[in-house]
Amino acid sequence: MTIIQKKETLKWILDNIAWFILLAMLTIFSFTVKGFAQWPIYRNILYHSVFVGILAIAEAICILSKEMDLSVESVLALSAVVTAYLAGIGLDASGLHLNGPTTLIIVLIMGAIIGLFNSYFIVRMKINSFIVTLAGYLIFRAIGLIITKGHGVVNISKDIVAVARTNIGPIPLMVIILLVIYVIFSLFLSKTQFGRFIYFVGDNREASYNAGIKTDRVLTIVFIMSGVLSALAGWLLAARTNGSSPSLGQGILFEAMAAVVIGGVSLQGGVGKLSGVFAGAVILSSISTVINIVNINPYYMNIIRGAMIIIAVLLDAIIRKIRPKLI
Amino acid sequence: MIILINGASQSNNQPILTVKNISKRFGNVQALKDVSLEIYKGDVIGLLGDNGAGKSTLIKIIAGNFPADEGEVFLEGKKVNFNSPSEARAAGIETVYQNSPVCINATVYENFYIGRELVNNFLGIKLVRNKEMQNGTMEVLKNLEISLPSVKAEIGLLSGGQRQAIILGRFFHWGGKIALLDEPFAALGVAESRKGLKLIRDISQKGLPIILITHNIEYAFQVMNKFVILRHGEVVGAGEKKDVSVEDIVSLITGAIEIKE
């Protein structure tokens, strides 16, 4: 190997460090944790990453553009509630008995409107996205609670529930949906002009604007995409739980955020790849699975998540020091 | 010794940029008073003067940062009134400076083609053509003899001189009409500055006129063919380099000698 090839290899490893961490973790768990090394466990890990994974894409797109969306969790919850309410077959629902595709379209449009709502205040009124979406975080879950008067909804349309229970070969349909969404959005971010604009706008808004990129339009679409993805995750969560409960998905925002950071997306904007975010989501899911298996007190979970975030940030700082030497 | 700008001997081709009788006040401070200059294809004008002489104010008026109180600016013979730097940029005037905004985490070629990406249209989706953009960037940089480790390197990992060279090369390549270089050597080492000087000379000879603001008179002297010296907001000397010495320039800047019509 020439020096250039060595440098390229090292660069590639550093750019994909989350995957190496994931592989190392899975290997260690497989050899040390009894009962870990079997397909149902791996499948469960993947299934577990579906909701965090999709929310993490929404969050990653916002963070790549140097904004933040704290409302993703509440949009997910609202979407699940609306889905369950419209498609519920029990007395606790709307009585409309809508089918899967109809509810999906409704919640996706709702997600887009919420994204537009967020972006109006962020882009037009120039209010910090942290503040705007913090308000959204409070508002959207509350709307869901008001719709169902704080009750849960159980038993929804069978075609929705089927999405969560269908397997294609050994792989759950949910996991395939997750993978397809990741592939689509990875290609979108890395290969399309608009995807590159998201990076540029996050990296240096002035340079992007100077280059004629409509930065306001880019940010508006970023928040719309975030809303739609969160709503989709909520719909899938309703399918998974065959309904909705008031506390559905509580705390998932922080898991999504952790997956994004562990996956190597920089909070400074313009840096990171979705493949890393996927690895980040699976890392978190593997850890919680292991904690379940070995019967560790689940309260340790957040300590481990916190530690993972710190390690990820430290690692990022180290990589940033090494990288300049690799050009 | 000094040939004043208005009477300057010029070929009869049209100036690219004409600044006519510009004045600007900030409160009680007369920042610019009746300043005029003309720049032609192939020119490198050294815009010189001490701190507070009005160089930056003049540059900012030309670049559309703010309007002049009095006077006019003509681009290729047409009167222009820029309301913002982006309007000036769209018309072909750009300021390049030490901290010119770039996407530091994006690659050299992405920064080179930013907003002008080469794309394939696939069912209405615009897919970027990275390979072509890399080759295109390499070719332009090669023509301008700008050497870089790789066009695939993040621009933030390059030196300040390399960055400015890329921005200037990009501006030239995309049909810029006049470049305003604001203290380009401020944070550069000797070797880098030398490369920068060569680039300025090459690019101006290829047809892009340049106004160079710098405190480093020695550097300015190496590349400029004309100069305009400001003092207290007024033009105190202007002409062709071949008619003056470095000492003359310094004297004009400090006011040790004065020339009046």
Coordinates of C-alpha atoms in Angstrom, one line a residue:
Chain A
M1 CA 0.0 0.0 0.0
T2 CA 1.3 3.4 -0.8
I3 CA 1.2 6.2 1.7
I4 CA -1.8 7.8 -0.1
Q5 CA -3.7 4.6 0.0
K6 CA -2.9 4.2 3.7
K7 CA -4.2 7.7 4.3
E8 CA -7.3 7.1 2.4
T9 CA -7.9 3.9 4.3
L10 CA -7.4 5.6 7.6
K11 CA -9.7 8.4 6.5
W12 CA -12.4 5.9 5.6
I13 CA -12.1 4.2 8.9
L14 CA -12.4 7.5 10.8
D15 CA -15.4 8.6 8.7
N16 CA -17.2 5.3 9.5
I17 CA -16.0 4.9 13.1
A18 CA -19.6 4.3 14.3
W19 CA -19.8 1.1 12.3
F20 CA -16.5 -0.2 13.7
I21 CA -17.8 0.6 17.2
L22 CA -21.0 -1.3 16.4
L23 CA -19.2 -4.3 15.0
A24 CA -16.9 -4.4 18.0
M25 CA -19.8 -4.2 20.4
L26 CA -21.8 -6.9 18.7
T27 CA -18.8 -9.1 18.6
I28 CA -18.0 -8.6 22.2
F29 CA -21.7 -9.1 23.2
S30 CA -22.0 -12.2 21.1
F31 CA -19.0 -13.9 22.8
T32 CA -19.6 -12.7 26.3
V33 CA -23.3 -12.5 26.8
K34 CA -25.1 -15.8 27.0
G35 CA -28.0 -16.2 24.6
F36 CA -27.0 -13.0 22.6
A37 CA -25.6 -14.7 19.5
Q38 CA -28.8 -15.7 17.8
W39 CA -31.0 -14.3 15.0
P40 CA -34.0 -13.5 17.2
I41 CA -31.9 -11.2 19.3
Y42 CA -30.3 -9.5 16.3
R43 CA -33.8 -9.1 14.7
N44 CA -35.1 -7.7 17.9
I45 CA -32.2 -5.1 18.0
L46 CA -33.1 -4.1 14.5
Y47 CA -36.8 -3.9 15.2
H48 CA -36.1 -1.9 18.2
S49 CA -34.1 0.7 16.2
V50 CA -36.9 1.4 13.7
F51 CA -38.6 4.3 15.6
V52 CA -35.4 5.9 17.0
G53 CA -33.8 5.3 13.6
I54 CA -36.4 7.2 11.6
L55 CA -36.6 10.0 14.1
A56 CA -32.8 10.2 14.0
I57 CA -33.0 10.8 10.3
A58 CA -35.3 13.7 10.9
E59 CA -33.1 15.1 13.6
A60 CA -29.9 14.5 11.5
I61 CA -31.2 16.5 8.5
C62 CA -32.0 19.4 10.8
I63 CA -28.7 19.2 12.5
L64 CA -26.8 18.9 9.2
S65 CA -28.4 22.2 8.3
K66 CA -27.3 23.6 11.6
E67 CA -30.8 23.8 13.1
M68 CA -32.5 21.6 15.6
D69 CA -35.9 20.0 15.9
L70 CA -37.0 19.2 19.4
S71 CA -40.5 18.6 18.3
V72 CA -39.9 15.3 16.6
E73 CA -40.9 13.3 19.6
S74 CA -44.2 15.1 20.1
V75 CA -45.0 14.9 16.4
L76 CA -44.4 11.2 16.6
A77 CA -46.7 11.0 19.6
L78 CA -49.4 13.2 18.0
S79 CA -49.2 11.2 14.7
A80 CA -49.6 7.9 16.6
V81 CA -52.6 9.3 18.5
V82 CA -54.2 10.6 15.4
T83 CA -53.6 7.3 13.6
A84 CA -55.1 5.3 16.5
Y85 CA -58.0 7.7 16.8
L86 CA -58.9 7.6 13.1
A87 CA -58.3 3.9 12.6
G88 CA -59.5 2.7 16.0
I89 CA -62.2 0.1 16.0
G90 CA -63.1 0.4 19.7
L91 CA -65.4 2.9 21.4
D92 CA -62.5 5.0 22.6
A93 CA -61.7 6.1 19.0
S94 CA -63.3 8.4 16.5
G95 CA -65.6 5.8 15.1
L96 CA -64.4 6.6 11.6
H97 CA -62.6 3.3 11.2
L98 CA -60.3 4.6 8.5
N99 CA -57.9 2.2 6.8
G100 CA -54.1 2.2 6.8
P101 CA -53.3 4.1 3.6
T102 CA -55.8 6.9 4.4
T103 CA -54.5 7.4 7.9
L104 CA -50.9 7.3 6.6
I105 CA -51.6 10.1 4.1
I106 CA -53.4 12.1 6.7
V107 CA -50.6 11.9 9.3
L108 CA -47.9 12.6 6.7
I109 CA -49.7 15.7 5.5
M110 CA -50.1 16.7 9.2
G111 CA -46.4 16.2 9.6
A112 CA -45.7 18.4 6.6
I113 CA -48.0 21.1 8.0
I114 CA -46.2 21.0 11.4
G115 CA -42.9 21.3 9.6
L116 CA -44.2 24.3 7.7
F117 CA -45.4 25.8 11.0
N118 CA -42.0 25.3 12.6
S119 CA -40.2 26.7 9.6
Y120 CA -42.4 29.7 9.4
F121 CA -41.2 30.9 12.8
I122 CA -37.6 29.8 12.2
V123 CA -37.2 31.1 8.7
R124 CA -39.6 34.0 8.4
M125 CA -39.6 35.3 12.0
K126 CA -36.0 34.3 12.5
I127 CA -36.6 32.8 15.9
N128 CA -34.0 30.2 17.0
S129 CA -35.1 26.7 16.0
F130 CA -34.3 25.4 19.5
I131 CA -36.9 27.7 21.0
V132 CA -39.5 27.2 18.3
T133 CA -39.3 23.5 18.4
L134 CA -39.2 23.4 22.2
A135 CA -42.6 25.1 22.1
G136 CA -43.6 22.5 19.5
Y137 CA -42.4 19.8 21.8
L138 CA -44.9 21.0 24.4
I139 CA -47.7 21.8 22.0
F140 CA -48.0 18.8 19.7
R141 CA -48.1 16.1 22.4
A142 CA -50.7 18.1 24.2
I143 CA -52.9 18.3 21.1
G144 CA -52.8 14.5 21.0
L145 CA -53.8 14.3 24.7
I146 CA -56.7 16.7 24.0
I147 CA -58.0 14.7 21.1
T148 CA -58.2 11.5 23.2
K149 CA -59.0 13.3 26.4
G150 CA -55.8 11.8 27.9
H151 CA -56.9 8.2 27.3
G152 CA -55.2 5.5 25.3
V153 CA -56.7 3.9 22.2
V154 CA -56.5 0.2 21.7
N155 CA -57.4 -2.0 18.7
I156 CA -56.9 -0.3 15.4
S157 CA -57.5 -1.2 11.8
K158 CA -56.0 -4.6 11.1
D159 CA -54.2 -3.5 7.9
I160 CA -52.1 -1.1 10.0
V161 CA -51.2 -3.6 12.6
A162 CA -50.2 -6.0 9.9
V163 CA -47.4 -3.8 8.9
A164 CA -45.8 -4.4 12.3
R165 CA -46.4 -8.1 12.3
T166 CA -45.5 -9.1 8.8
N167 CA -42.2 -10.8 8.1
I168 CA -40.5 -11.0 4.7
G169 CA -38.5 -14.2 5.0
P170 CA -36.8 -13.9 8.4
I171 CA -36.8 -10.1 8.3
P172 CA -39.7 -8.0 9.8
L173 CA -41.3 -5.6 7.3
M174 CA -40.7 -2.8 9.7
V175 CA -36.9 -3.4 9.5
I176 CA -37.1 -3.4 5.7
I177 CA -39.0 -0.1 5.8
L178 CA -36.3 1.3 8.0
L179 CA -33.5 0.2 5.7
V180 CA -35.3 1.5 2.6
I181 CA -35.8 4.9 4.2
Y182 CA -32.2 5.0 5.2
V183 CA -31.0 4.1 1.7
I184 CA -33.3 6.7 0.1
F185 CA -32.3 9.5 2.4
S186 CA -28.6 8.6 2.3
L187 CA -28.7 8.8 -1.5
F188 CA -30.8 12.0 -1.3
L189 CA -28.2 13.7 1.0
S190 CA -25.1 12.5 -0.8
K191 CA -26.1 12.4 -4.4
T192 CA -28.7 15.0 -5.1
Q193 CA -28.0 18.7 -5.5
F194 CA -30.6 19.6 -2.9
G195 CA -29.1 17.1 -0.5
R196 CA -25.7 18.9 -0.9
F197 CA -27.4 22.2 -0.4
I198 CA -28.5 21.0 3.1
Y199 CA -24.8 20.4 4.0
F200 CA -23.7 23.7 2.5
V201 CA -26.4 25.7 4.3
G202 CA -25.4 24.0 7.6
D203 CA -21.7 24.5 6.9
N204 CA -21.8 28.2 6.0
R205 CA -25.0 30.0 5.4
E206 CA -23.4 33.1 4.1
A207 CA -21.3 31.2 1.5
S208 CA -24.4 29.3 0.5
Y209 CA -26.4 32.4 0.1
N210 CA -23.6 34.1 -1.8
A211 CA -23.5 31.2 -4.2
G212 CA -27.2 31.8 -5.0
I213 CA -28.6 29.0 -2.9
K214 CA -32.1 29.8 -1.6
T215 CA -31.2 29.1 2.0
D216 CA -34.7 29.9 3.4
R217 CA -36.2 27.5 1.0
V218 CA -33.7 24.8 2.0
L219 CA -34.4 25.2 5.7
T220 CA -38.2 25.2 5.1
I221 CA -38.0 21.9 3.2
V222 CA -35.6 20.5 5.9
F223 CA -38.3 21.1 8.6
I224 CA -41.1 19.8 6.4
M225 CA -39.0 16.6 5.9
S226 CA -38.4 16.4 9.6
G227 CA -42.2 16.7 10.3
V228 CA -43.1 14.1 7.7
L229 CA -40.5 11.6 8.9
S230 CA -41.6 12.0 12.5
A231 CA -45.2 11.5 11.5
L232 CA -44.2 8.4 9.6
A233 CA -42.4 7.0 12.7
G234 CA -45.5 7.8 14.8
W235 CA -47.7 5.9 12.3
L236 CA -45.4 2.9 12.5
L237 CA -45.4 3.1 16.3
A238 CA -49.2 3.0 16.3
A239 CA -49.0 -0.1 14.1
R240 CA -46.5 -1.6 16.5
T241 CA -48.5 -0.9 19.7
N242 CA -51.9 -1.5 18.0
G243 CA -53.1 1.9 19.3
S244 CA -51.7 4.7 21.3
S245 CA -51.2 5.7 24.9
P246 CA -50.6 9.2 26.4
S247 CA -47.0 8.5 27.2
L248 CA -46.1 6.9 23.8
G249 CA -42.5 7.5 22.8
Q250 CA -41.7 9.6 25.8
G251 CA -37.9 10.3 25.9
I252 CA -37.4 9.0 22.3
L253 CA -36.2 12.5 21.4
F254 CA -33.0 12.1 23.4
E255 CA -32.4 8.6 22.0
A256 CA -32.7 10.0 18.5
M257 CA -30.4 12.9 19.4
A258 CA -27.9 10.4 20.9
A259 CA -28.0 8.3 17.8
V260 CA -27.3 11.3 15.6
V261 CA -24.3 12.4 17.7
I262 CA -22.9 8.9 18.1
G263 CA -23.3 8.5 14.4
G264 CA -20.9 11.3 13.8
V265 CA -23.1 14.2 12.8
S266 CA -21.6 17.4 14.1
L267 CA -23.7 19.9 16.0
Q268 CA -21.8 22.6 14.1
G269 CA -23.6 21.6 11.0
G270 CA -22.6 20.4 7.6
V271 CA -20.8 17.2 8.8
G272 CA -21.9 13.6 9.0
K273 CA -23.5 10.8 7.1
L274 CA -26.8 8.9 7.6
S275 CA -25.0 5.5 7.5
G276 CA -23.3 6.6 10.8
V277 CA -26.6 7.7 12.3
F278 CA -28.0 4.2 11.4
A279 CA -25.1 2.6 13.2
G280 CA -25.7 5.0 16.1
A281 CA -29.3 3.9 16.4
V282 CA -28.4 0.2 16.3
I283 CA -25.6 0.8 18.9
L284 CA -28.2 2.2 21.3
S285 CA -30.7 -0.5 20.6
S286 CA -28.0 -3.2 21.1
I287 CA -27.1 -1.8 24.5
S288 CA -30.7 -1.7 25.7
T289 CA -31.2 -5.3 24.5
V290 CA -28.1 -6.5 26.4
I291 CA -29.3 -4.7 29.5
N292 CA -32.6 -6.6 29.1
I293 CA -30.9 -10.0 28.6
V294 CA -28.5 -9.8 31.5
N295 CA -31.1 -8.3 33.8
I296 CA -29.2 -5.1 34.7
N297 CA -31.2 -2.5 36.4
P298 CA -32.8 -0.6 33.5
Y299 CA -32.0 2.7 35.3
Y300 CA -28.4 2.2 34.2
M301 CA -29.6 2.6 30.6
N302 CA -29.5 6.4 30.6
I303 CA -26.1 6.4 32.3
I304 CA -24.8 4.3 29.5
R305 CA -26.5 6.4 26.9
G306 CA -25.0 9.5 28.5
A307 CA -21.5 8.0 28.5
M308 CA -21.9 7.0 24.9
I309 CA -22.7 10.6 23.9
I310 CA -19.6 11.9 25.8
I311 CA -17.4 9.2 24.2
A312 CA -18.8 10.0 20.8
V313 CA -18.1 13.7 21.2
L314 CA -14.6 13.0 22.5
L315 CA -13.9 10.7 19.6
D316 CA -15.1 13.3 17.2
A317 CA -12.7 15.8 18.7
I318 CA -9.8 13.4 18.3
I319 CA -10.8 12.6 14.7
R320 CA -10.9 16.3 14.0
K321 CA -7.3 16.6 15.2
I322 CA -6.1 13.6 13.1
R323 CA -8.0 14.5 9.9
P324 CA -6.0 17.5 8.7
K325 CA -2.9 15.2 8.5
L326 CA -4.7 12.9 6.1
I327 CA -5.1 15.2 3.1
Chain B
M1 CA 5.9 62.5 -12.0
I2 CA 2.3 61.7 -11.1
I3 CA -0.2 61.2 -13.8
L4 CA -3.6 62.0 -12.4
I5 CA -6.3 59.5 -13.0
N6 CA -8.6 61.6 -15.1
G7 CA -5.8 62.6 -17.5
A8 CA -4.3 59.2 -17.5
S9 CA -3.2 58.0 -20.9
Q10 CA -5.4 55.1 -21.8
S11 CA -6.2 53.1 -24.8
N12 CA -9.6 54.1 -26.1
N13 CA -11.3 50.9 -24.9
Q14 CA -14.0 51.3 -22.3
P15 CA -13.2 51.0 -18.6
I16 CA -14.6 48.0 -16.8
L17 CA -15.4 50.0 -13.7
T18 CA -15.7 53.8 -13.3
V19 CA -16.0 55.4 -9.9
K20 CA -17.0 59.1 -10.3
N21 CA -16.9 61.7 -7.6
I22 CA -17.9 59.5 -4.7
S23 CA -18.4 61.1 -1.4
K24 CA -19.5 59.4 1.9
R25 CA -20.0 60.8 5.4
F26 CA -20.5 58.8 8.6
G27 CA -21.9 61.3 11.0
N28 CA -19.3 64.0 11.3
V29 CA -16.6 62.0 9.6
Q30 CA -16.0 62.6 5.9
A31 CA -14.9 59.1 5.0
L32 CA -14.6 59.8 1.2
K33 CA -14.5 63.1 -0.7
D34 CA -14.9 63.3 -4.4
V35 CA -13.1 60.1 -5.2
S36 CA -12.8 58.9 -8.8
L37 CA -11.0 56.0 -10.4
E38 CA -11.2 54.0 -13.5
I39 CA -10.1 50.4 -14.1
Y40 CA -9.5 48.7 -17.4
K41 CA -9.0 45.1 -18.5
G42 CA -5.6 43.9 -17.4
D43 CA -5.2 46.4 -14.6
V44 CA -4.1 45.7 -11.1
I45 CA -4.8 48.9 -9.2
G46 CA -3.1 49.2 -5.8
L47 CA -5.6 51.0 -3.6
L48 CA -3.2 52.3 -0.9
G49 CA -3.4 54.4 2.2
D50 CA -3.1 54.5 5.9
N51 CA -5.6 53.1 8.3
G52 CA -8.8 55.2 8.2
A53 CA -7.9 56.6 4.8
G54 CA -11.1 55.4 3.3
K55 CA -10.0 52.4 1.4
S56 CA -12.5 50.0 2.9
T57 CA -15.3 52.5 2.6
L58 CA -14.6 52.8 -1.1
I59 CA -14.4 49.1 -1.6
K60 CA -17.7 48.6 0.3
I61 CA -19.4 51.1 -1.8
I62 CA -18.2 49.4 -5.0
A63 CA -19.2 46.0 -3.6
G64 CA -22.7 47.2 -2.7
N65 CA -22.4 47.0 1.1
F66 CA -23.7 50.6 1.4
P67 CA -24.5 53.4 -1.0
A68 CA -22.5 56.5 -1.5
D69 CA -23.9 59.9 -0.5
E70 CA -22.8 61.4 -3.8
G71 CA -21.3 60.2 -6.9
E72 CA -21.8 57.4 -9.3
V73 CA -20.4 53.9 -10.1
F74 CA -20.4 52.6 -13.7
L75 CA -19.9 49.0 -14.6
E76 CA -18.9 48.6 -18.3
G77 CA -20.3 52.0 -19.0
K78 CA -23.7 51.4 -17.3
K79 CA -24.6 53.1 -14.2
V80 CA -25.1 50.7 -11.3
N81 CA -26.8 51.1 -7.9
F82 CA -26.3 48.0 -5.8
N83 CA -28.4 47.6 -2.8
S84 CA -26.5 44.6 -1.4
P85 CA -23.3 42.7 -2.0
S86 CA -25.3 39.9 -3.6
E87 CA -26.5 42.3 -6.3
A88 CA -22.9 43.4 -6.9
R89 CA -21.8 39.8 -7.0
A90 CA -24.5 39.0 -9.5
A91 CA -23.3 41.8 -11.7
G92 CA -19.7 40.5 -11.5
I93 CA -18.1 42.3 -8.6
E94 CA -16.8 40.3 -5.7
T95 CA -14.7 41.1 -2.7
V96 CA -12.2 38.4 -1.7
Y97 CA -10.7 38.6 1.8
Q98 CA -9.0 36.6 4.4
N99 CA -12.2 35.2 5.9
S100 CA -14.3 35.1 2.8
P101 CA -17.1 32.7 3.7
V102 CA -16.6 29.1 2.4
C103 CA -18.1 25.8 3.4
I104 CA -15.1 24.5 5.3
N105 CA -16.4 21.0 5.6
A106 CA -17.2 20.7 1.9
T107 CA -14.5 19.7 -0.5
V108 CA -12.6 22.0 -2.8
Y109 CA -14.6 21.0 -5.9
E110 CA -17.9 21.4 -4.1
N111 CA -16.9 24.9 -3.0
F112 CA -15.8 25.5 -6.6
Y113 CA -19.2 24.5 -8.1
I114 CA -21.4 25.6 -5.2
G115 CA -24.8 26.7 -6.5
R116 CA -23.7 25.8 -10.0
E117 CA -23.4 22.0 -9.6
L118 CA -23.1 19.9 -12.7
V119 CA -26.1 17.6 -12.5
N120 CA -27.8 14.7 -14.4
N121 CA -31.5 15.0 -14.5
F122 CA -33.1 11.7 -13.5
L123 CA -36.9 11.8 -13.4
G124 CA -36.7 15.4 -12.2
I125 CA -34.2 14.6 -9.5
K126 CA -30.9 16.5 -9.9
L127 CA -28.0 14.1 -9.3
V128 CA -24.6 15.7 -8.8
R129 CA -21.8 14.7 -11.2
N130 CA -18.9 14.5 -8.7
K131 CA -16.3 13.1 -11.1
E132 CA -16.9 15.9 -13.7
M133 CA -16.8 18.6 -11.1
Q134 CA -13.5 17.2 -9.7
N135 CA -12.0 17.2 -13.2
G136 CA -13.4 20.6 -14.0
T137 CA -11.9 22.0 -10.8
M138 CA -8.6 20.4 -11.4
E139 CA -8.4 21.8 -14.9
V140 CA -9.2 25.4 -13.8
L141 CA -6.7 25.2 -10.9
K142 CA -4.1 23.8 -13.2
N143 CA -4.5 26.6 -15.7
L144 CA -4.1 29.1 -13.0
E145 CA -1.2 27.1 -11.5
I146 CA -2.8 26.9 -8.1
S147 CA -1.4 23.7 -6.5
L148 CA -3.4 21.8 -3.9
P149 CA -3.0 18.4 -2.3
S150 CA -6.4 17.3 -3.7
V151 CA -9.6 18.8 -5.0
K152 CA -11.3 16.2 -2.8
A153 CA -9.8 17.7 0.4
E154 CA -12.1 19.7 2.7
I155 CA -11.4 23.3 2.0
G156 CA -11.2 24.0 5.7
L157 CA -8.1 21.9 5.9
L158 CA -6.2 24.1 3.5
S159 CA -4.2 27.2 4.2
G160 CA -5.6 30.7 4.1
G161 CA -3.6 31.4 0.9
Q162 CA -4.9 28.3 -0.8
R163 CA -8.5 29.2 0.1
Q164 CA -8.2 32.7 -1.2
A165 CA -6.6 31.4 -4.4
I166 CA -9.5 29.0 -4.9
I167 CA -12.1 31.7 -4.3
L168 CA -10.3 34.0 -6.7
G169 CA -10.0 31.2 -9.3
R170 CA -13.6 30.4 -8.9
F171 CA -14.7 34.0 -9.3
F172 CA -12.5 34.3 -12.4
H173 CA -13.8 31.0 -13.9
W174 CA -17.5 31.9 -13.5
G175 CA -17.1 35.1 -15.4
G176 CA -16.4 37.7 -12.7
K177 CA -15.8 41.2 -14.1
I178 CA -13.7 42.8 -11.4
A179 CA -12.2 41.4 -8.2
L180 CA -11.6 43.5 -5.0
L181 CA -8.9 41.9 -2.9
D182 CA -9.1 43.2 0.7
E183 CA -5.8 42.7 2.5
P184 CA -5.2 39.2 1.0
F185 CA -1.7 38.9 2.5
A186 CA -2.7 39.8 6.1
A187 CA -2.1 36.3 7.6
L188 CA 0.0 34.7 4.9
G189 CA 3.6 33.6 5.1
V190 CA 6.3 34.8 2.7
A191 CA 6.1 31.8 0.4
E192 CA 2.3 31.9 0.3
S193 CA 2.2 35.6 -0.4
R194 CA 4.6 35.1 -3.3
K195 CA 2.2 32.5 -4.8
G196 CA -0.6 34.9 -4.2
L197 CA 1.2 37.7 -6.0
K198 CA 1.9 35.4 -8.9
L199 CA -1.8 34.5 -9.1
I200 CA -2.9 38.1 -9.0
R201 CA -0.5 38.9 -11.9
D202 CA -1.7 35.8 -13.9
I203 CA -5.3 36.4 -13.4
S204 CA -5.2 40.1 -14.3
Q205 CA -3.3 39.2 -17.4
K206 CA -6.0 36.7 -18.3
G207 CA -8.4 39.6 -18.3
L208 CA -9.8 40.0 -14.8
P209 CA -9.1 43.5 -13.5
I210 CA -8.2 43.6 -9.8
I211 CA -8.3 46.3 -7.1
L212 CA -5.8 45.4 -4.4
I213 CA -6.0 46.8 -1.0
T214 CA -3.0 46.2 1.1
H215 CA -0.7 47.7 3.7
N216 CA 2.2 45.9 2.2
I217 CA 3.4 48.5 -0.3
E218 CA 6.3 46.2 -1.3
Y219 CA 3.9 43.5 -2.3
A220 CA 1.6 46.0 -4.0
F221 CA 4.5 47.3 -6.0
Q222 CA 5.3 43.9 -7.3
V223 CA 1.9 43.4 -9.0
M224 CA 0.1 46.6 -9.6
N225 CA 0.4 48.6 -12.8
K226 CA -1.5 51.5 -11.4
F227 CA -2.1 53.0 -8.0
V228 CA -4.6 55.2 -6.2
I229 CA -3.6 56.6 -2.9
L230 CA -6.2 57.8 -0.4
R231 CA -5.5 60.1 2.6
H232 CA -8.3 61.4 4.8
G233 CA -10.8 60.2 2.3
E234 CA -9.3 62.0 -0.7
V235 CA -7.3 60.8 -3.6
V236 CA -3.8 62.3 -3.0
G237 CA -2.1 60.5 -5.8
A238 CA -2.9 58.3 -8.7
G239 CA -1.1 57.1 -11.8
E240 CA 1.0 54.4 -13.2
K241 CA 3.6 52.5 -11.2
K242 CA 6.3 52.9 -13.8
D243 CA 6.4 56.6 -13.0
V244 CA 7.0 56.3 -9.3
S245 CA 9.2 54.6 -6.7
V246 CA 8.2 52.9 -3.5
E247 CA 9.5 55.9 -1.6
D248 CA 7.2 58.2 -3.6
I249 CA 4.2 56.0 -2.6
V250 CA 5.1 56.0 1.0
S251 CA 5.5 59.7 1.0
L252 CA 2.1 60.2 -0.5
I253 CA 0.5 57.9 2.0
T254 CA 2.0 59.6 4.9
G255 CA 1.5 63.1 3.5
A256 CA 5.2 63.9 3.4
I257 CA 4.7 65.1 -0.2
E258 CA 1.5 66.4 -1.6
I259 CA 0.4 66.8 -5.1
K260 CA -2.3 69.2 -6.1
E261 CA -3.6 70.0 -9.5

